[in-house]
Amino acid sequence: MKSSQKLTKEQLDPYFLEWDRIAKDLALLHSQRNKRSKEVIQAGIELYYQLLAHCREALQDSGFQPLNGSERLSFVESSPGTYAAYRQLDELFTELKKTIARKRIDLKRLNE
């Protein structure tokens, strides 16, 4: 299977839909100052790792990630209960989505 076939909207949408669900839960938990946000953000971190692994495997590029992705993810992992960590993880998902879109365009141009 070509890498462009592994980066289709159908293949990646479940990850982003799940993140949207988790992000809504996190926003609510943070607005209520609920300590359970630490548990919920762990699910988001795991989802991010799964999505990143899928993209890296599809592109056969072990270094694929958003700018400063590993440092930013380290911050999220070191302070999972904070609102800043939630916002940073949300930004990582947003940037990853944009990076994937750019890769799809690049792959489409290469295949033409």
Coordinates of N, CA and C in Angstrom, one line a residue:
M1 N 0.8 -1.2 0.0 CA 0.0 0.0 0.0 C 0.9 1.2 0.0
K2 N 0.6 2.2 -0.9 CA 1.3 3.4 -0.9 C 1.1 4.3 0.3
S3 N 2.1 5.1 0.7 CA 2.0 5.9 1.8 C 0.8 6.9 1.7
S4 N 0.5 7.3 0.5 CA -0.6 8.3 0.3 C -1.9 7.6 0.7
Q5 N -2.0 6.2 0.5 CA -3.2 5.5 0.8 C -3.4 5.3 2.3
K6 N -2.3 5.4 3.0 CA -2.4 5.3 4.5 C -2.6 6.6 5.2
L7 N -2.5 7.7 4.4 CA -2.8 9.0 5.0 C -4.1 9.6 4.5
T8 N -5.0 8.8 4.1 CA -6.3 9.3 3.6 C -7.1 9.8 4.8
K9 N -8.1 10.6 4.4 CA -9.0 11.2 5.4 C -9.8 10.1 6.1
E10 N -10.1 9.1 5.4 CA -10.9 7.9 6.1 C -10.0 7.2 7.1
Q11 N -8.7 7.1 6.8 CA -7.8 6.4 7.8 C -7.5 7.3 9.0
L12 N -7.4 8.6 8.8 CA -7.0 9.5 9.9 C -8.1 10.2 10.7
D13 N -9.3 10.3 10.1 CA -10.4 10.9 10.8 C -10.8 10.3 12.1
P14 N -10.8 9.0 12.3 CA -11.1 8.5 13.6 C -10.2 9.0 14.7
Y15 N -8.9 9.2 14.4 CA -8.0 9.8 15.4 C -8.4 11.2 15.8
F16 N -8.7 12.0 14.8 CA -9.1 13.4 15.1 C -10.5 13.5 15.7
L17 N -11.4 12.6 15.3 CA -12.7 12.7 16.0 C -12.6 12.3 17.4
E18 N -11.8 11.3 17.7 CA -11.6 10.9 19.1 C -11.0 12.0 19.9
W19 N -10.0 12.7 19.3 CA -9.4 13.8 20.0 C -10.4 14.9 20.3
D20 N -11.2 15.2 19.3 CA -12.3 16.2 19.5 C -13.1 15.8 20.8
R21 N -13.5 14.5 20.9 CA -14.3 14.1 22.0 C -13.5 14.3 23.3
I22 N -12.2 13.8 23.3 CA -11.4 14.0 24.5 C -11.2 15.5 24.9
A23 N -10.9 16.3 23.9 CA -10.7 17.7 24.1 C -11.9 18.4 24.7
K24 N -13.1 18.0 24.3 CA -14.3 18.6 24.9 C -14.4 18.2 26.4
D25 N -14.1 16.9 26.6 CA -14.1 16.4 28.0 C -13.1 17.2 28.9
L26 N -11.9 17.4 28.3 CA -10.9 18.1 29.0 C -11.2 19.6 29.3
A27 N -11.8 20.2 28.3 CA -12.2 21.6 28.5 C -13.3 21.7 29.6
L28 N -14.2 20.8 29.7 CA -15.2 20.8 30.7 C -14.6 20.5 32.1
L29 N -13.7 19.5 32.1 CA -13.0 19.2 33.4 C -12.2 20.4 33.9
H30 N -11.5 21.0 33.0 CA -10.7 22.2 33.4 C -11.6 23.3 33.9
S31 N -12.7 23.5 33.2 CA -13.6 24.6 33.7 C -14.2 24.3 35.1
Q32 N -14.3 23.1 35.4 CA -14.8 22.7 36.7 C -13.7 22.5 37.7
R33 N -12.4 22.6 37.3 CA -11.3 22.4 38.1 C -11.2 21.0 38.7
N34 N -11.6 20.1 37.9 CA -11.7 18.6 38.2 C -10.4 18.0 38.1
K35 N -9.9 17.3 39.1 CA -8.6 16.6 39.1 C -8.6 15.4 38.2
R36 N -9.7 15.0 37.7 CA -9.8 13.8 36.8 C -9.2 14.2 35.4
S37 N -8.9 15.4 35.2 CA -8.3 15.8 33.9 C -7.0 15.1 33.6
K38 N -6.2 14.8 34.7 CA -5.0 14.1 34.5 C -5.2 12.7 33.8
E39 N -6.2 12.0 34.3 CA -6.5 10.7 33.7 C -7.0 10.8 32.2
V40 N -7.8 11.8 32.0 CA -8.3 12.0 30.6 C -7.2 12.5 29.6
I41 N -6.3 13.3 30.1 CA -5.3 13.8 29.1 C -4.3 12.6 28.8
Q42 N -4.2 11.6 29.7 CA -3.4 10.4 29.4 C -4.0 9.7 28.1
A43 N -5.3 9.7 28.0 CA -5.9 9.1 26.8 C -5.6 9.9 25.6
G44 N -5.5 11.2 25.7 CA -5.2 12.0 24.6 C -3.7 11.9 24.2
I45 N -2.8 11.7 25.2 CA -1.4 11.5 24.9 C -1.2 10.2 24.2
E46 N -1.9 9.1 24.6 CA -1.8 7.8 24.0 C -2.4 7.9 22.5
L47 N -3.5 8.6 22.4 CA -4.0 8.8 21.0 C -3.0 9.5 20.1
Y48 N -2.4 10.5 20.6 CA -1.4 11.3 19.8 C -0.3 10.4 19.4
Y49 N 0.2 9.5 20.3 CA 1.3 8.6 20.0 C 0.9 7.6 18.9
Q50 N -0.4 7.1 19.0 CA -0.9 6.2 18.0 C -1.0 6.9 16.6
L51 N -1.5 8.1 16.6 CA -1.6 8.8 15.3 C -0.2 9.1 14.8
L52 N 0.7 9.5 15.6 CA 2.1 9.8 15.2 C 2.7 8.6 14.6
A53 N 2.6 7.4 15.3 CA 3.1 6.2 14.8 C 2.5 5.8 13.5
H54 N 1.2 6.0 13.3 CA 0.6 5.6 12.0 C 1.2 6.5 10.9
C55 N 1.4 7.8 11.2 CA 1.9 8.7 10.1 C 3.4 8.3 9.8
R56 N 4.1 8.1 10.8 CA 5.5 7.7 10.6 C 5.7 6.4 9.8
E57 N 4.8 5.5 10.1 CA 4.9 4.2 9.4 C 4.4 4.4 8.0
A58 N 3.4 5.2 7.8 CA 2.9 5.5 6.4 C 3.9 6.2 5.6
L59 N 4.6 7.1 6.2 CA 5.6 7.9 5.4 C 7.0 7.3 5.4
Q60 N 7.2 6.3 6.3 CA 8.5 5.7 6.5 C 9.5 6.7 6.8
D61 N 9.1 7.5 7.8 CA 9.9 8.6 8.3 C 9.8 8.7 9.8
S62 N 10.8 8.2 10.5 CA 10.7 8.1 12.0 C 10.8 9.4 12.6
G63 N 11.2 10.5 11.9 CA 11.4 11.8 12.5 C 10.2 12.7 12.2
F64 N 9.1 12.2 11.6 CA 8.0 13.0 11.2 C 7.2 13.4 12.5
Q65 N 7.1 14.7 12.7 CA 6.3 15.3 13.8 C 6.2 16.8 13.6
P66 N 5.3 17.5 14.3 CA 5.2 18.9 14.2 C 6.5 19.5 14.8
L67 N 6.7 20.8 14.5 CA 7.9 21.5 15.0 C 8.0 21.5 16.5
N68 N 9.2 21.1 17.0 CA 9.4 20.9 18.4 C 8.4 20.0 19.1
G69 N 8.0 19.0 18.4 CA 7.0 18.1 18.9 C 7.4 17.3 20.1
S70 N 8.6 16.8 20.1 CA 9.0 15.9 21.2 C 9.2 16.8 22.5
E71 N 9.7 18.0 22.4 CA 9.8 18.8 23.6 C 8.5 19.2 24.1
R72 N 7.6 19.6 23.2 CA 6.2 20.0 23.6 C 5.5 18.8 24.2
L73 N 5.6 17.6 23.7 CA 5.0 16.5 24.3 C 5.6 16.1 25.6
S74 N 6.9 16.3 25.8 CA 7.5 16.1 27.1 C 6.9 17.1 28.2
F75 N 6.6 18.3 27.8 CA 5.9 19.2 28.7 C 4.6 18.7 29.1
V76 N 3.8 18.2 28.1 CA 2.5 17.7 28.4 C 2.5 16.5 29.3
E77 N 3.5 15.7 29.1 CA 3.6 14.5 29.9 C 4.1 14.8 31.3
S78 N 4.9 15.9 31.5 CA 5.4 16.2 32.8 C 4.4 17.0 33.6
S79 N 3.4 17.6 33.0 CA 2.4 18.4 33.8 C 1.0 18.1 33.2
P80 N 0.6 16.8 33.3 CA -0.7 16.4 32.7 C -2.0 17.1 33.2
G81 N -1.9 17.5 34.5 CA -3.2 18.1 35.0 C -3.4 19.5 34.8
T82 N -2.5 20.2 34.1 CA -2.6 21.6 33.9 C -3.3 22.0 32.6
Y83 N -3.9 23.1 32.7 CA -4.6 23.6 31.5 C -3.7 23.9 30.3
A84 N -2.5 24.3 30.7 CA -1.4 24.6 29.6 C -1.1 23.3 28.9
A85 N -1.0 22.2 29.6 CA -0.7 20.9 29.0 C -1.8 20.5 28.0
Y86 N -3.0 20.7 28.4 CA -4.2 20.4 27.5 C -4.1 21.3 26.3
R87 N -3.9 22.6 26.4 CA -3.8 23.5 25.3 C -2.7 23.1 24.4
Q88 N -1.5 22.7 24.9 CA -0.4 22.3 24.1 C -0.7 21.1 23.3
L89 N -1.3 20.1 24.0 CA -1.7 18.9 23.3 C -2.7 19.2 22.1
D90 N -3.6 20.1 22.4 CA -4.6 20.5 21.4 C -3.8 21.1 20.2
E91 N -2.9 21.9 20.5 CA -2.1 22.6 19.4 C -1.3 21.5 18.6
L92 N -0.7 20.5 19.3 CA 0.0 19.5 18.6 C -0.9 18.7 17.7
F93 N -2.1 18.4 18.1 CA -3.1 17.7 17.2 C -3.4 18.6 16.0
T94 N -3.6 19.9 16.2 CA -3.9 20.9 15.1 C -2.8 20.9 14.2
E95 N -1.6 21.1 14.7 CA -0.4 21.2 13.8 C -0.1 19.9 13.0
L96 N -0.3 18.8 13.7 CA -0.1 17.5 13.0 C -1.1 17.4 11.9
K97 N -2.3 17.8 12.1 CA -3.3 17.7 11.0 C -2.9 18.6 9.8
K98 N -2.4 19.8 10.1 CA -1.9 20.6 9.0 C -0.7 20.0 8.3
T99 N 0.2 19.4 9.1 CA 1.4 18.8 8.5 C 1.1 17.6 7.6
I100 N 0.1 16.9 8.0 CA -0.4 15.7 7.2 C -1.0 16.2 5.9
A101 N -1.7 17.3 6.0 CA -2.3 17.9 4.8 C -1.3 18.3 3.8
R102 N -0.2 18.9 4.3 CA 0.9 19.3 3.4 C 1.6 18.1 2.8
K103 N 1.8 17.0 3.6 CA 2.4 15.8 3.1 C 1.5 15.2 2.0
R104 N 0.2 15.2 2.2 CA -0.7 14.6 1.2 C -0.5 15.4 -0.1
I105 N -0.4 16.7 0.0 CA -0.3 17.5 -1.2 C 1.1 17.2 -1.9
D106 N 2.1 17.1 -1.1 CA 3.4 16.7 -1.6 C 3.4 15.4 -2.3
L107 N 2.8 14.4 -1.7 CA 2.7 13.0 -2.2 C 1.9 13.0 -3.5
K108 N 0.8 13.8 -3.5 CA 0.0 13.9 -4.7 C 0.8 14.5 -5.9
R109 N 1.6 15.5 -5.6 CA 2.4 16.1 -6.7 C 3.5 15.1 -7.2
L110 N 4.0 14.4 -6.3 CA 5.0 13.4 -6.7 C 4.5 12.2 -7.5
N111 N 3.2 11.9 -7.3 CA 2.6 10.8 -8.0 C 2.0 11.3 -9.3
E112 N 2.0 12.6 -9.6 CA 1.4 13.0 -10.9 C 2.5 12.9 -12.0

